[in-house]
Amino acid sequence: MADQTPRNGTTLLRISLAIFAIGLVAIVAIFAVPAISGDDPPLWLYLTAMIFSPLGFVLAIVFALLSGRRAR
């Protein structure tokens, strides 16, 4: 019989990685917008980068702490 691990624990990791990736894309876009169009990046791009990158990072740390095993 195959060992099936619960998938509920990896859901938090997948969500945190997706949020962090959105933040990184926003950071890249902040540098790409002036290079491509010559205009300043919009405010929502800065806010997305400021909120999503740290939030995804913190959620990944929370996942690591919750999934860790205690030493006996």
Short mmCIF file of N, CA and C in Angstrom, two decimals:
data_model
loop_
_atom_site.label_atom_id
_atom_site.label_comp_id
_atom_site.label_asym_id
_atom_site.label_seq_id
_atom_site.Cartn_x
_atom_site.Cartn_y
_atom_site.Cartn_z
N MET A 1 0.83 -1.18 0.00
CA MET A 1 0.00 0.00 0.00
C MET A 1 0.88 1.24 0.00
N ALA A 2 0.57 2.19 -0.83
CA ALA A 2 1.38 3.39 -0.96
C ALA A 2 1.16 4.31 0.23
N ASP A 3 2.24 4.92 0.66
CA ASP A 3 2.17 5.87 1.77
C ASP A 3 1.66 7.21 1.25
N GLN A 4 0.51 7.64 1.74
CA GLN A 4 -0.06 8.90 1.31
C GLN A 4 0.09 9.92 2.43
N THR A 5 0.77 11.01 2.11
CA THR A 5 0.92 12.08 3.09
C THR A 5 -0.20 13.07 2.91
N PRO A 6 -0.63 13.70 3.98
CA PRO A 6 -1.71 14.68 3.85
C PRO A 6 -1.25 15.89 3.04
N ARG A 7 -2.10 16.36 2.16
CA ARG A 7 -1.79 17.49 1.30
C ARG A 7 -2.11 18.84 1.94
N ASN A 8 -2.77 18.82 3.10
CA ASN A 8 -3.16 20.07 3.73
C ASN A 8 -1.95 20.90 4.14
N GLY A 9 -0.87 20.26 4.51
CA GLY A 9 0.32 20.98 4.93
C GLY A 9 1.01 21.70 3.80
N THR A 10 0.97 21.13 2.61
CA THR A 10 1.65 21.77 1.50
C THR A 10 0.83 22.89 0.87
N THR A 11 -0.42 23.00 1.25
CA THR A 11 -1.25 24.07 0.70
C THR A 11 -0.71 25.43 1.12
N LEU A 12 -0.32 25.55 2.38
CA LEU A 12 0.23 26.82 2.87
C LEU A 12 1.53 27.15 2.13
N LEU A 13 2.35 26.15 1.87
CA LEU A 13 3.59 26.40 1.14
C LEU A 13 3.31 26.87 -0.28
N ARG A 14 2.38 26.24 -0.96
CA ARG A 14 2.04 26.65 -2.33
C ARG A 14 1.47 28.06 -2.37
N ILE A 15 0.63 28.39 -1.41
CA ILE A 15 0.07 29.74 -1.36
C ILE A 15 1.17 30.76 -1.10
N SER A 16 2.06 30.47 -0.17
CA SER A 16 3.13 31.41 0.15
C SER A 16 4.09 31.59 -1.03
N LEU A 17 4.37 30.52 -1.75
CA LEU A 17 5.24 30.64 -2.92
C LEU A 17 4.58 31.45 -4.04
N ALA A 18 3.28 31.27 -4.20
CA ALA A 18 2.56 32.04 -5.22
C ALA A 18 2.54 33.53 -4.87
N ILE A 19 2.28 33.84 -3.61
CA ILE A 19 2.25 35.24 -3.18
C ILE A 19 3.64 35.86 -3.33
N PHE A 20 4.68 35.13 -2.94
CA PHE A 20 6.03 35.63 -3.07
C PHE A 20 6.41 35.85 -4.53
N ALA A 21 6.00 34.94 -5.40
CA ALA A 21 6.29 35.07 -6.83
C ALA A 21 5.60 36.30 -7.43
N ILE A 22 4.38 36.57 -7.00
CA ILE A 22 3.68 37.78 -7.45
C ILE A 22 4.45 39.02 -7.03
N GLY A 23 4.96 39.02 -5.81
CA GLY A 23 5.77 40.14 -5.34
C GLY A 23 7.04 40.31 -6.14
N LEU A 24 7.69 39.21 -6.49
CA LEU A 24 8.92 39.30 -7.29
C LEU A 24 8.64 39.80 -8.70
N VAL A 25 7.53 39.37 -9.27
CA VAL A 25 7.15 39.86 -10.60
C VAL A 25 6.88 41.36 -10.55
N ALA A 26 6.26 41.82 -9.46
CA ALA A 26 6.02 43.25 -9.31
C ALA A 26 7.33 44.03 -9.19
N ILE A 27 8.31 43.47 -8.50
CA ILE A 27 9.62 44.13 -8.39
C ILE A 27 10.28 44.23 -9.75
N VAL A 28 10.25 43.15 -10.51
CA VAL A 28 10.83 43.17 -11.85
C VAL A 28 10.10 44.19 -12.72
N ALA A 29 8.77 44.26 -12.58
CA ALA A 29 7.99 45.20 -13.38
C ALA A 29 8.31 46.64 -13.01
N ILE A 30 8.64 46.90 -11.75
CA ILE A 30 9.01 48.25 -11.34
C ILE A 30 10.24 48.72 -12.11
N PHE A 31 11.18 47.82 -12.34
CA PHE A 31 12.37 48.20 -13.09
C PHE A 31 12.14 48.16 -14.60
N ALA A 32 11.21 47.33 -15.05
CA ALA A 32 10.99 47.18 -16.48
C ALA A 32 10.14 48.31 -17.07
N VAL A 33 9.20 48.83 -16.30
CA VAL A 33 8.30 49.87 -16.82
C VAL A 33 9.06 51.11 -17.27
N PRO A 34 9.98 51.65 -16.46
CA PRO A 34 10.72 52.83 -16.95
C PRO A 34 11.65 52.51 -18.12
N ALA A 35 12.18 51.30 -18.15
CA ALA A 35 13.09 50.94 -19.24
C ALA A 35 12.34 50.79 -20.56
N ILE A 36 11.11 50.32 -20.49
CA ILE A 36 10.34 50.10 -21.72
C ILE A 36 9.60 51.34 -22.17
N SER A 37 8.89 51.99 -21.23
CA SER A 37 8.03 53.10 -21.65
C SER A 37 8.58 54.47 -21.30
N GLY A 38 9.50 54.56 -20.38
CA GLY A 38 10.03 55.86 -19.98
C GLY A 38 9.17 56.55 -18.93
N ASP A 39 8.05 55.95 -18.55
CA ASP A 39 7.17 56.53 -17.54
C ASP A 39 7.52 55.96 -16.16
N ASP A 40 6.98 56.62 -15.14
CA ASP A 40 7.14 56.10 -13.78
C ASP A 40 6.19 54.93 -13.56
N PRO A 41 6.60 53.94 -12.76
CA PRO A 41 5.69 52.82 -12.46
C PRO A 41 4.50 53.32 -11.64
N PRO A 42 3.35 52.71 -11.82
CA PRO A 42 2.17 53.13 -11.04
C PRO A 42 2.30 52.75 -9.57
N LEU A 43 1.52 53.43 -8.75
CA LEU A 43 1.56 53.23 -7.31
C LEU A 43 1.17 51.80 -6.93
N TRP A 44 0.19 51.22 -7.63
CA TRP A 44 -0.27 49.88 -7.27
C TRP A 44 0.84 48.85 -7.45
N LEU A 45 1.78 49.12 -8.34
CA LEU A 45 2.90 48.20 -8.54
C LEU A 45 3.84 48.23 -7.34
N TYR A 46 4.09 49.43 -6.83
CA TYR A 46 4.91 49.56 -5.62
C TYR A 46 4.22 48.88 -4.43
N LEU A 47 2.93 49.11 -4.29
CA LEU A 47 2.20 48.52 -3.16
C LEU A 47 2.17 47.00 -3.25
N THR A 48 2.00 46.48 -4.46
CA THR A 48 2.01 45.03 -4.64
C THR A 48 3.35 44.44 -4.24
N ALA A 49 4.42 45.09 -4.65
CA ALA A 49 5.76 44.60 -4.30
C ALA A 49 6.01 44.69 -2.80
N MET A 50 5.54 45.78 -2.18
CA MET A 50 5.78 45.96 -0.76
C MET A 50 4.97 45.02 0.12
N ILE A 51 3.81 44.60 -0.34
CA ILE A 51 2.95 43.76 0.48
C ILE A 51 3.17 42.27 0.18
N PHE A 52 3.20 41.90 -1.09
CA PHE A 52 3.21 40.48 -1.45
C PHE A 52 4.55 39.80 -1.18
N SER A 53 5.66 40.47 -1.43
CA SER A 53 6.96 39.82 -1.21
C SER A 53 7.20 39.46 0.25
N PRO A 54 7.08 40.42 1.18
CA PRO A 54 7.29 40.04 2.58
C PRO A 54 6.22 39.09 3.11
N LEU A 55 4.98 39.25 2.66
CA LEU A 55 3.91 38.37 3.13
C LEU A 55 4.16 36.93 2.72
N GLY A 56 4.56 36.71 1.47
CA GLY A 56 4.88 35.36 1.02
C GLY A 56 6.06 34.77 1.78
N PHE A 57 7.04 35.60 2.07
CA PHE A 57 8.22 35.15 2.81
C PHE A 57 7.84 34.74 4.23
N VAL A 58 7.03 35.56 4.89
CA VAL A 58 6.61 35.25 6.26
C VAL A 58 5.74 34.00 6.29
N LEU A 59 4.86 33.84 5.33
CA LEU A 59 4.03 32.63 5.28
C LEU A 59 4.88 31.38 5.06
N ALA A 60 5.94 31.49 4.27
CA ALA A 60 6.83 30.35 4.08
C ALA A 60 7.57 30.00 5.37
N ILE A 61 7.95 31.01 6.13
CA ILE A 61 8.60 30.76 7.42
C ILE A 61 7.62 30.11 8.38
N VAL A 62 6.37 30.58 8.39
CA VAL A 62 5.34 29.96 9.24
C VAL A 62 5.14 28.50 8.85
N PHE A 63 5.11 28.22 7.54
CA PHE A 63 4.99 26.83 7.09
C PHE A 63 6.16 25.99 7.60
N ALA A 64 7.37 26.54 7.50
CA ALA A 64 8.55 25.78 7.95
C ALA A 64 8.49 25.51 9.44
N LEU A 65 8.03 26.48 10.21
CA LEU A 65 7.94 26.27 11.66
C LEU A 65 6.83 25.28 12.02
N LEU A 66 5.73 25.34 11.31
CA LEU A 66 4.63 24.43 11.61
C LEU A 66 4.91 22.99 11.16
N SER A 67 5.68 22.85 10.11
CA SER A 67 5.93 21.50 9.61
C SER A 67 7.14 20.85 10.23
N GLY A 68 7.88 21.59 11.04
CA GLY A 68 9.04 21.03 11.70
C GLY A 68 8.66 20.02 12.77
N ARG A 69 9.57 19.12 13.06
CA ARG A 69 9.31 18.10 14.08
C ARG A 69 10.04 18.47 15.36
N ARG A 70 9.43 18.13 16.45
CA ARG A 70 10.05 18.40 17.75
C ARG A 70 11.03 17.29 18.10
N ALA A 71 12.14 17.68 18.69
CA ALA A 71 13.11 16.70 19.14
C ALA A 71 12.65 16.13 20.48
N ARG A 72 12.86 14.84 20.65
CA ARG A 72 12.45 14.21 21.92
C ARG A 72 13.60 14.16 22.90
#
